[in-house]
XYZ file of C-alpha atoms in Angstrom:
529
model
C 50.239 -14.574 -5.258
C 52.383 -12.189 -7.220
C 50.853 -8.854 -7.651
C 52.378 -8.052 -10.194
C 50.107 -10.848 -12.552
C 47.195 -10.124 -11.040
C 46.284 -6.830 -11.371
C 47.183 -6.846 -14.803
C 44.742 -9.837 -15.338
C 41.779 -7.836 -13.831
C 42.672 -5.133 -15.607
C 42.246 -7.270 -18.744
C 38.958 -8.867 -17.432
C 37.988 -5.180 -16.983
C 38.426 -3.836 -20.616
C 37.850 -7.055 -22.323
C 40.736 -9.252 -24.200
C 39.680 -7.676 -27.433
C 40.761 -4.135 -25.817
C 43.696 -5.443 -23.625
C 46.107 -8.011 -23.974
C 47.473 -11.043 -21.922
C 50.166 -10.019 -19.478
C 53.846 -11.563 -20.458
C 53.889 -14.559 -18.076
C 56.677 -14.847 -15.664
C 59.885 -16.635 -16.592
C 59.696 -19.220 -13.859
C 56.904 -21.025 -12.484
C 55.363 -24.606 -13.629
C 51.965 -23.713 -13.180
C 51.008 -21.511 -16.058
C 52.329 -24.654 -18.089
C 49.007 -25.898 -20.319
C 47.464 -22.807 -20.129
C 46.373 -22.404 -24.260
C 46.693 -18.348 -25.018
C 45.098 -19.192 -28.352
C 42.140 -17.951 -27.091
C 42.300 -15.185 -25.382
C 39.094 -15.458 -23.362
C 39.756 -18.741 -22.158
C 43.286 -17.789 -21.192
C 42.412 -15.464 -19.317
C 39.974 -17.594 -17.303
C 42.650 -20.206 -16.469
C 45.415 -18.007 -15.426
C 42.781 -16.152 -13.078
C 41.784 -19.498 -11.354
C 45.369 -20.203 -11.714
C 46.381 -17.285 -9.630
C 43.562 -17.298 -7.055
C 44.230 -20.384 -6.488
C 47.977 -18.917 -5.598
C 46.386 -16.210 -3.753
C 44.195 -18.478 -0.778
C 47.333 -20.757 -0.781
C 49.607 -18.289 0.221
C 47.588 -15.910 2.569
C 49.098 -16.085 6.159
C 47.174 -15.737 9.237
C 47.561 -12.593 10.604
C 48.123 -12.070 14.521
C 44.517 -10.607 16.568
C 44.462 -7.227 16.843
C 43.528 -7.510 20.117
C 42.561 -10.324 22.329
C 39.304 -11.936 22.013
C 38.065 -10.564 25.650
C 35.059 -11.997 27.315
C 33.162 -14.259 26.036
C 29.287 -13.446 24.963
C 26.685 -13.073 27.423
C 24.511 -16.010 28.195
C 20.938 -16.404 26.635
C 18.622 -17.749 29.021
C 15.959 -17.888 26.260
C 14.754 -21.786 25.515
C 17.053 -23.004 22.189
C 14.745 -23.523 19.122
C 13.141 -26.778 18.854
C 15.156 -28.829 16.372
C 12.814 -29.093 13.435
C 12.067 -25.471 13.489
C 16.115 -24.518 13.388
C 16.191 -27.057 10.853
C 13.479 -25.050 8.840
C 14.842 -21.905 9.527
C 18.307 -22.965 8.082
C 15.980 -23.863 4.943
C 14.724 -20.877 5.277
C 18.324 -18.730 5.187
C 19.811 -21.048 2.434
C 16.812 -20.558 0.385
C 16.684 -16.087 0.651
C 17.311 -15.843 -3.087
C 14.019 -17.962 -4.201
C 12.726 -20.960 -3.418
C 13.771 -24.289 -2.583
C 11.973 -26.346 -4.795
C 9.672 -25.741 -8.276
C 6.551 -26.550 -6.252
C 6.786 -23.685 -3.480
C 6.743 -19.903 -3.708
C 9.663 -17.827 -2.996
C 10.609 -19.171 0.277
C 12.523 -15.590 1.135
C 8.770 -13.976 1.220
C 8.037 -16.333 4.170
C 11.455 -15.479 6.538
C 9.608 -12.170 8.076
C 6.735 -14.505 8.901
C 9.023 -17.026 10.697
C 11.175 -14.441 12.242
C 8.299 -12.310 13.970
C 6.346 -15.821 15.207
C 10.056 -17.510 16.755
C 10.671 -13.743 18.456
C 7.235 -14.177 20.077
C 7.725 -17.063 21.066
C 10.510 -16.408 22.853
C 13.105 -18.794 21.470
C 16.650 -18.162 20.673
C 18.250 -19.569 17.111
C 21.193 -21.996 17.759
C 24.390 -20.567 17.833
C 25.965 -21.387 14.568
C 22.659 -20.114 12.432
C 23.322 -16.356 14.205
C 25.822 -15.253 11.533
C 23.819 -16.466 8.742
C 20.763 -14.747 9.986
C 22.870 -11.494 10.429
C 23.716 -11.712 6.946
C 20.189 -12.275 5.834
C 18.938 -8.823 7.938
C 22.116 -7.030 6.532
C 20.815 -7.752 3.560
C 17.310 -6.925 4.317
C 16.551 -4.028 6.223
C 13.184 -4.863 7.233
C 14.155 -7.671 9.184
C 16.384 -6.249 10.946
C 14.096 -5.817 14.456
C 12.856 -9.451 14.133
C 16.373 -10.755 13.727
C 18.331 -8.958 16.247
C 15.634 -9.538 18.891
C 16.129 -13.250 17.892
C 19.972 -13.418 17.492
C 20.095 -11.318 21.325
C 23.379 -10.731 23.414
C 25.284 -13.336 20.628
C 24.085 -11.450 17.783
C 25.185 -8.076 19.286
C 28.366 -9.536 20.515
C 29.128 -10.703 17.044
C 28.375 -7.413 15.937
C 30.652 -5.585 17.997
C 33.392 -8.043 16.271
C 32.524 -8.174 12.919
C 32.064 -4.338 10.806
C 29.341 -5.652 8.338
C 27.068 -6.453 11.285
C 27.205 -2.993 12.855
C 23.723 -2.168 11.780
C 22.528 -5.185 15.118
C 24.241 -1.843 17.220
C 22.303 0.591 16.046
C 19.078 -1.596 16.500
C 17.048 -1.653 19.251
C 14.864 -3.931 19.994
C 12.406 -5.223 23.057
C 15.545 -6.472 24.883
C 16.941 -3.267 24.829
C 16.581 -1.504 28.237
C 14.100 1.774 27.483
C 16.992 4.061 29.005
C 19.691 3.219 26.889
C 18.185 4.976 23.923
C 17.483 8.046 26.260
C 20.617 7.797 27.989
C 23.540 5.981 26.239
C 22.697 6.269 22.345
C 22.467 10.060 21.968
C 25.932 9.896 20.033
C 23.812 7.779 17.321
C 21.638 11.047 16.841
C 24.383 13.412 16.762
C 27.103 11.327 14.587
C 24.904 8.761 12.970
C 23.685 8.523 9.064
C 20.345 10.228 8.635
C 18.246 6.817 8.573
C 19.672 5.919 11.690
C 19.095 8.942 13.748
C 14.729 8.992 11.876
C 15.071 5.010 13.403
C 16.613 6.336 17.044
C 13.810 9.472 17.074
C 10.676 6.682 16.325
C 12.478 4.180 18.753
C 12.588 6.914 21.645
C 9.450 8.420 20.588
C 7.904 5.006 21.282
C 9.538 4.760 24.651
C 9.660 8.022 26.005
C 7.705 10.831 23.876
C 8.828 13.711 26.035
C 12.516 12.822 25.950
C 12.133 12.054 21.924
C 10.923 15.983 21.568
C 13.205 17.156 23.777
C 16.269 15.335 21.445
C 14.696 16.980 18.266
C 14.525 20.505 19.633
C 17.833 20.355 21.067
C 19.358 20.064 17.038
C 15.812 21.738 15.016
C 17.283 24.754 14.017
C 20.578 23.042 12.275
C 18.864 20.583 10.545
C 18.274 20.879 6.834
C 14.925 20.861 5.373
C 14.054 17.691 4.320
C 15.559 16.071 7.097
C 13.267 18.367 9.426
C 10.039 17.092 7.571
C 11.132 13.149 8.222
C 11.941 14.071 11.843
C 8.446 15.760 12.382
C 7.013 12.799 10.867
C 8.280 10.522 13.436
C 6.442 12.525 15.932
C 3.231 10.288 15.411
C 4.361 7.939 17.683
C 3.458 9.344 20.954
C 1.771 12.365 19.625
C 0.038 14.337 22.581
C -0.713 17.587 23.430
C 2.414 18.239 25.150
C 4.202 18.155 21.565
C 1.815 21.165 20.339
C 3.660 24.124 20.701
C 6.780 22.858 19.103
C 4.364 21.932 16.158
C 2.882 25.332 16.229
C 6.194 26.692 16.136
C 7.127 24.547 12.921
C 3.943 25.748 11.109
C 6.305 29.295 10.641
C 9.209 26.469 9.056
C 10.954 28.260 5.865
C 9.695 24.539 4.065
C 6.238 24.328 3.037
C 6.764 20.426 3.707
C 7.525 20.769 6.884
C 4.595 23.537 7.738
C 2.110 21.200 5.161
C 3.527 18.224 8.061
C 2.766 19.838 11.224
C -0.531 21.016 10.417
C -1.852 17.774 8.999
C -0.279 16.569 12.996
C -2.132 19.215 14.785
C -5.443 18.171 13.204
C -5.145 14.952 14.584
C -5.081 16.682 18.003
C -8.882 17.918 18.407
C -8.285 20.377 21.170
C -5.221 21.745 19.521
C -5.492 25.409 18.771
C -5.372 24.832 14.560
C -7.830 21.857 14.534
C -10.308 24.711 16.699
C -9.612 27.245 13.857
C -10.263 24.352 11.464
C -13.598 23.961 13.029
C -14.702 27.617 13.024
C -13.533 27.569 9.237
C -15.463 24.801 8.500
C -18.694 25.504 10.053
C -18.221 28.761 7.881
C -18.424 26.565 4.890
C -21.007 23.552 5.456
C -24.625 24.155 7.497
C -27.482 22.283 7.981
C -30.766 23.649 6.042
C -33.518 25.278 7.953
C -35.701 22.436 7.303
C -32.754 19.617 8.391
C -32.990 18.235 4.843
C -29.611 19.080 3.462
C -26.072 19.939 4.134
C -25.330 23.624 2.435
C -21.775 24.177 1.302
C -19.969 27.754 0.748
C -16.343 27.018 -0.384
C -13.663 29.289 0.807
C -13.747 32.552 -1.172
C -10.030 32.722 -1.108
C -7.165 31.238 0.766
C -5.741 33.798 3.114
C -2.454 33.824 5.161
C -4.050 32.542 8.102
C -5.086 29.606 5.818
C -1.647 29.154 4.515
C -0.152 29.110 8.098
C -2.345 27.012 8.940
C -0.940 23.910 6.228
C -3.331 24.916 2.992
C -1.612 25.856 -0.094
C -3.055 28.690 -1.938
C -2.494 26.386 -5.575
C -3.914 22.868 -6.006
C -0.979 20.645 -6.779
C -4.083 17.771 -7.616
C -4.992 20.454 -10.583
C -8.214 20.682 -9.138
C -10.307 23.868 -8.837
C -8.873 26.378 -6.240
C -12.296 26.688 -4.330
C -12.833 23.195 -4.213
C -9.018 22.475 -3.070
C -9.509 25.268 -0.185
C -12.594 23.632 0.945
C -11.749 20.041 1.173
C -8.499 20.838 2.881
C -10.329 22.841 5.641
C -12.769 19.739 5.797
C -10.366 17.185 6.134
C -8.801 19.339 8.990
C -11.933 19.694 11.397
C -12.529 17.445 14.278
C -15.197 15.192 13.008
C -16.707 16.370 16.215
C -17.651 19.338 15.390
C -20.210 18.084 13.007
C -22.280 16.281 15.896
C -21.865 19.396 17.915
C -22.793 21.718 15.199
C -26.187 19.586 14.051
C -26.650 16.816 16.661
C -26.616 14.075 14.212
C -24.987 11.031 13.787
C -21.911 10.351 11.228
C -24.446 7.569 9.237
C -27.611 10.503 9.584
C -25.191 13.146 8.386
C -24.311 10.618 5.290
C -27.263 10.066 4.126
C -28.599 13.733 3.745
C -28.635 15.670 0.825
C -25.410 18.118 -0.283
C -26.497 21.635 -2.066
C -24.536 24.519 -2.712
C -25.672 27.588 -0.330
C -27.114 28.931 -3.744
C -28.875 25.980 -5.197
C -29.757 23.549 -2.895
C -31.044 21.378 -5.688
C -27.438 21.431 -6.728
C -25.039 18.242 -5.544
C -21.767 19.157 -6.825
C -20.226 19.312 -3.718
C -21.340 16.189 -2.357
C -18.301 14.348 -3.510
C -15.707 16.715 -2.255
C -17.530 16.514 1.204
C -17.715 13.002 1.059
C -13.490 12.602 0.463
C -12.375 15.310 3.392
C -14.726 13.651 5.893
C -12.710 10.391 4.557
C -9.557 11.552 4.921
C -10.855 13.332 8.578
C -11.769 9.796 9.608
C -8.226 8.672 8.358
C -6.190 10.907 9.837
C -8.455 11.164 13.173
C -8.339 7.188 13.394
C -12.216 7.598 13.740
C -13.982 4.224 13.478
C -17.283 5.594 13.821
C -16.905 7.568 11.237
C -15.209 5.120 8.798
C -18.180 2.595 9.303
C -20.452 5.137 8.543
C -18.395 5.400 5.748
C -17.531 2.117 4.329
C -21.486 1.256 4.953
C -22.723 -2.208 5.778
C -20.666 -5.306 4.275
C -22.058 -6.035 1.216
C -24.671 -7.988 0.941
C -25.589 -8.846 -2.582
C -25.001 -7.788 -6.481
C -24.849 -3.628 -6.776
C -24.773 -3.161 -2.436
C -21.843 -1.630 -0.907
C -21.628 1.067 -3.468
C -21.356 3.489 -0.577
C -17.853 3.161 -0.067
C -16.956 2.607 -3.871
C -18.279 6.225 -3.717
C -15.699 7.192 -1.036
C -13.006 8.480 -3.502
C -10.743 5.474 -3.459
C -10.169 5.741 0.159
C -12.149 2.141 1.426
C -8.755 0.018 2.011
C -7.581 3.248 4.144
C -11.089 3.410 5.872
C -10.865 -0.122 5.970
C -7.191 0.326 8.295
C -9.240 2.428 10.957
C -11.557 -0.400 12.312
C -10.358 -3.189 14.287
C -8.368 -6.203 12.596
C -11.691 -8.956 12.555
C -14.172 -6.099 11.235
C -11.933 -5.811 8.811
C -11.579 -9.507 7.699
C -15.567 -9.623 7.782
C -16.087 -6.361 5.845
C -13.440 -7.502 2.976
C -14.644 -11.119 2.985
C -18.152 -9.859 1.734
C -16.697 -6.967 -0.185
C -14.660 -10.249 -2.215
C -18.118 -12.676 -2.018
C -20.187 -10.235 -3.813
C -17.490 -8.197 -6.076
C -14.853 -10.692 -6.563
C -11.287 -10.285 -6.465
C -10.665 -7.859 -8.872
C -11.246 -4.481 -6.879
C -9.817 -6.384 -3.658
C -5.916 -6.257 -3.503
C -6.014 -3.029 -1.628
C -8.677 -4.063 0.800
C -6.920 -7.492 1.697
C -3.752 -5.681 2.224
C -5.542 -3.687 4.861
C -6.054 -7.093 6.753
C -3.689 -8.409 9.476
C -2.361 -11.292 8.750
C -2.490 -14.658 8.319
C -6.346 -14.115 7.213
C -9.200 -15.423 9.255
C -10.699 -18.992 8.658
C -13.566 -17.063 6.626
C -11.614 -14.403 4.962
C -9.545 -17.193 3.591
C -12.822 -19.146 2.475
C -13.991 -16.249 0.921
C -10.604 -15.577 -1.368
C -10.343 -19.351 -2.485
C -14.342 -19.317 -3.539
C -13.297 -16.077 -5.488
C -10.359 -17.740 -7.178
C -12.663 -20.568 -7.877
C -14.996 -18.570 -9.617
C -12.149 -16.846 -11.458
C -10.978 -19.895 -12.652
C -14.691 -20.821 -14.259
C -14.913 -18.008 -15.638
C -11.876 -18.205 -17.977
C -9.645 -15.678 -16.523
C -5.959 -16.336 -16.096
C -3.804 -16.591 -13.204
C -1.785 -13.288 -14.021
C -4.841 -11.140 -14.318
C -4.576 -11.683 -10.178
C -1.093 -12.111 -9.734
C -1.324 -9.470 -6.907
C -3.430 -11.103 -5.029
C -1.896 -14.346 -5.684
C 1.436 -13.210 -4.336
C -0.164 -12.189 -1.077
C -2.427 -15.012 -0.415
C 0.977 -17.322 -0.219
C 2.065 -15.317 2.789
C -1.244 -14.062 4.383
C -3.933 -17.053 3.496
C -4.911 -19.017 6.536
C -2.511 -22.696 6.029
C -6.236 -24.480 6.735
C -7.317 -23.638 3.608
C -4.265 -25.290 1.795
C -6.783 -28.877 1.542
C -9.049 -26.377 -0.455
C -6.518 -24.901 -2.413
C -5.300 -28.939 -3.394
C -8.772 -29.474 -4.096
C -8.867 -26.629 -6.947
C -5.565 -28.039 -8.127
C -7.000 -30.945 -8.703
C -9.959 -30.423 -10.326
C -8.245 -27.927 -12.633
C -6.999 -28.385 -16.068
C -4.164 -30.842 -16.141
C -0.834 -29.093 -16.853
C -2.571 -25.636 -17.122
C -2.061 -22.609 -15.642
C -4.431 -22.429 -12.676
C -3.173 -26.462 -11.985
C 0.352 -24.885 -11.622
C -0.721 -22.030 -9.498
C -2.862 -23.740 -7.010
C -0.604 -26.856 -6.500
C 2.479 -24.528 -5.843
C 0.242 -22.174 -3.379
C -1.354 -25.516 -1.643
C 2.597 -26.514 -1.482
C 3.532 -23.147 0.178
C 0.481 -23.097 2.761
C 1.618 -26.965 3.886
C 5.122 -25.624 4.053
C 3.910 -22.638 6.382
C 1.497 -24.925 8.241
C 4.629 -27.485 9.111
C 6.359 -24.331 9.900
C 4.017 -22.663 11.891
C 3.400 -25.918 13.799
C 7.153 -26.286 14.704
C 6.931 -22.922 16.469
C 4.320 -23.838 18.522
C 1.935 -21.411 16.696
């Protein structure tokens, strides 16, 4: 193609043909005869497919840099069964929305399929790996899924292709544990900032001591807010070994990074801050002579020792300063110490009265208490105490109003017990208050949802649909329950679609989420799930 035309024509496109004229044609050359410059616009149009045409026809091969070397390593992973490489080429063609008017957005459903075929243990034929690649270029979170499935092709492609770099800077479970230790450490000290937080969690995961040792060995050079990502990575693996480096970063110049490694150190309950913590927060809540109530005295003031220790002196939730002090302290303590300090139980401790020091008649402090021992239980991973908090399941109208009480926190209370508590807590939590007040709590659920936590969401949508609401009003939930609702509920789901309101709404919504649970069912099923 001649240059010299086509920059001048995207130019044009550029500025607009109103702005910029046509370029003079050349002199020779039959195949900008026909082309009608009357109109601008569609001049412009035809020349350009005129002269790209030009462009592919004349490109020449050019020779291999270098030559292609060995070949890729072999896979000795099973090949996926055919229908299920059949679905997941459905499944890559299809990333942009759906692949037909009566399933969801078929794109939602890849990280499903991805994480089930990886545990499996299958491998994708050979000529869907660079389509996948493109898909997890595209989408960074499935990027561990699909390099783990694509294996030694995938990163042999990589190494040959630039926009598939990111499958070298992946690890994955087929990556040897030493090579991030040993081999990679270039990655932490030339690689983009994302890339060296992912190669600190990976080796963190792996080898904790080794991960610590690689963030020390740069700490002091790093800037600010890259420090208070790095520390946060330390989670993974956290032990007492890494608390001196986090005492250490409570004295950080960035009140991030010292607000970080406190809130750290209190999930260690021997470490030396979560023991202040304790002594501070005995100082502030007692049990009454008679054992009838919890007496609070807030914090008088916040002093440097406080401050070191991760509490800011000013409320950035506007709150009073007093109460601020005193929940921060609270949420800090081992949620031992309260056993230790009145040898009762979190659900004994819950149920007594809260009085200020002053007026025990008083319970303006109950609430306060009530949030730091929720965000203790949080942050401790405490499941006692987060039953004690959430309460019993509900059981009926106006029960379970214990955890409504819990300052928003039940879907992160919810997160501390284990996966089928869960399901049952939030299926009786949905039977008695409906769906409304349940997104949070069902994205706290591992999915896909249990046989009963499924029942329980397609009785709730039922009862929606009675009572007049429409489907928007729970589009949230309706979004998830196409990726997380269990696929044996899809005959229930056809069953609402039927009985619903020809051409309506709800008849739309059910019959294209009965559509998408068949789909996953067929999908699951060719997996071996």
């Amino acid at each position: 193609m001649q240059p010299a035309l086509w920059e001048p024509l995207h130019t044009t496109a550029l500025l607009g043909t109103d702005r910029r004229p046509l370029p003079p044609l050349p002199e020779a050359g039959p195949t900008h005869h026909g082309v009608d410059r009357t109109d601008p616009a569609t001049a412009l149009l035809e020349l350009a497919a005129l002269e790209t045409v030009r462009r592919r026809a004349g490109a020449l091969p050019t020779p291999a840099a270098e030559p292609p070397g060995a070949p890729a390593p072999e896979d000795p992973r099973p090949e996926l069964p055919t229908p299920a490489a059949r679905r997941l080429a459905v499944l890559l063609s299809s990333r942009s929305g759906s692949a037909a008017g009566s399933l969801a957005n078929l794109a939602e459903l890849l990280p499903q399929w991805l994480t089930t075929a990886r545990t499996r243990g299958y491998r994708p034929p050979a000529a869907l790996v660079p389509a996948l690649l493109d898909a997890a270029r595209a989408r960074s979170e499935l990027r561990p899924d699909a390099v783990a499935l694509c294996g030694p092709l995938g990163r042999w492609l990589a190494a040959r292709n630039p926009d598939w770099r990111f499958v070298l800077r992946t690890a994955d479970a087929t990556t040897a544990p030493g090579s991030a230790a040993d081999g990679d450490h270039h990655l932490w000290h030339e690689g983009l900032f994302a890339e060296r937080v992912t190669h600190l969690t990976l080796l963190r995961r792996t080898d904790p001591a080794a991960g610590l040792a690689l963030l020390r060995s740069t700490w002091p050079t790093e800037r600010a807010e890259d420090r208070l990502l790095f520390l946060d990575a330390l989670q993974d693996g956290l032990s007492p070994a890494d608390e001196p480096f986090l005492e250490a970063a409570l004295g950080d110049r960035s009140k991030n990074v010292r607000a970080t490694a406190a809130e750290l150190l209190s999930t260690l309950p021997g470490s030396a801050l979560a023991l202040r913590m304790a002594t501070r927060a005995r100082a502030t809540v007692r049990l009454s002579e008679r054992g009838t109530h919890l007496l609070v005295t807030p914090p008088a003031e916040c002093d440097p020792a406080m401050q070191r220790d991760g509490i800011p002196p000013k409320s950035p939730t506007g709150r009073g300063e007093r109460a601020w002090w005193f929940g921060e302290v609270i949420a800090a303590a081992p949620l031992a110490t309260w056993q230790e300090a009145t040898g009762l139980t979190p659900e004994r401790l819950l149920a007594l009265r809260v009085g200020d020091s002053i007026d025990e008649t008083s319970s303006s402090w109950a609430d306060d208490l009530r949030e730091a021992w929720a965000r203790a239980a949080v942050r401790q991973q405490d499941a006692d105490w987060a039953r004690a908090l959430l309460g019993p399941a509900p059981g009926g109208r106006g029960r379970g109003g214990r955890a409504a009480r819990t300052a928003g926190a039940p879907a992160k209370l919810l997160s501390v017990l284990p996966p089928a508590e869960r399901a049952v807590w939030t299926a009786a939590f949905i039977e008695v208050h409906g769906l409304g007040e349940a997104f949070q709590l069902l994205g706290a659920c591992a999915t896909p949802w249990t046989p009963p936590l499924s029942t329980a969401v397609v009785a709730a949508l039922e009862r929606a649909t009675a009572s007049g609401a429409y489907p928007w009003s729970h589009s949230g939930v309706l979004g998830m329950t196409e990726r997380a609702l269990s696929p044996g509920a899809a005959a229930a789901v056809e069953a609402l679609a039927a009985t619903a309101a020809p051409a309506s709404a709800w008849a739309e919504t059910f019959a294209r989420l009965a559509g998408t649970l068949r789909f996953r069912e067929a999908m699951l099923a060719e997996l071996g799930a």
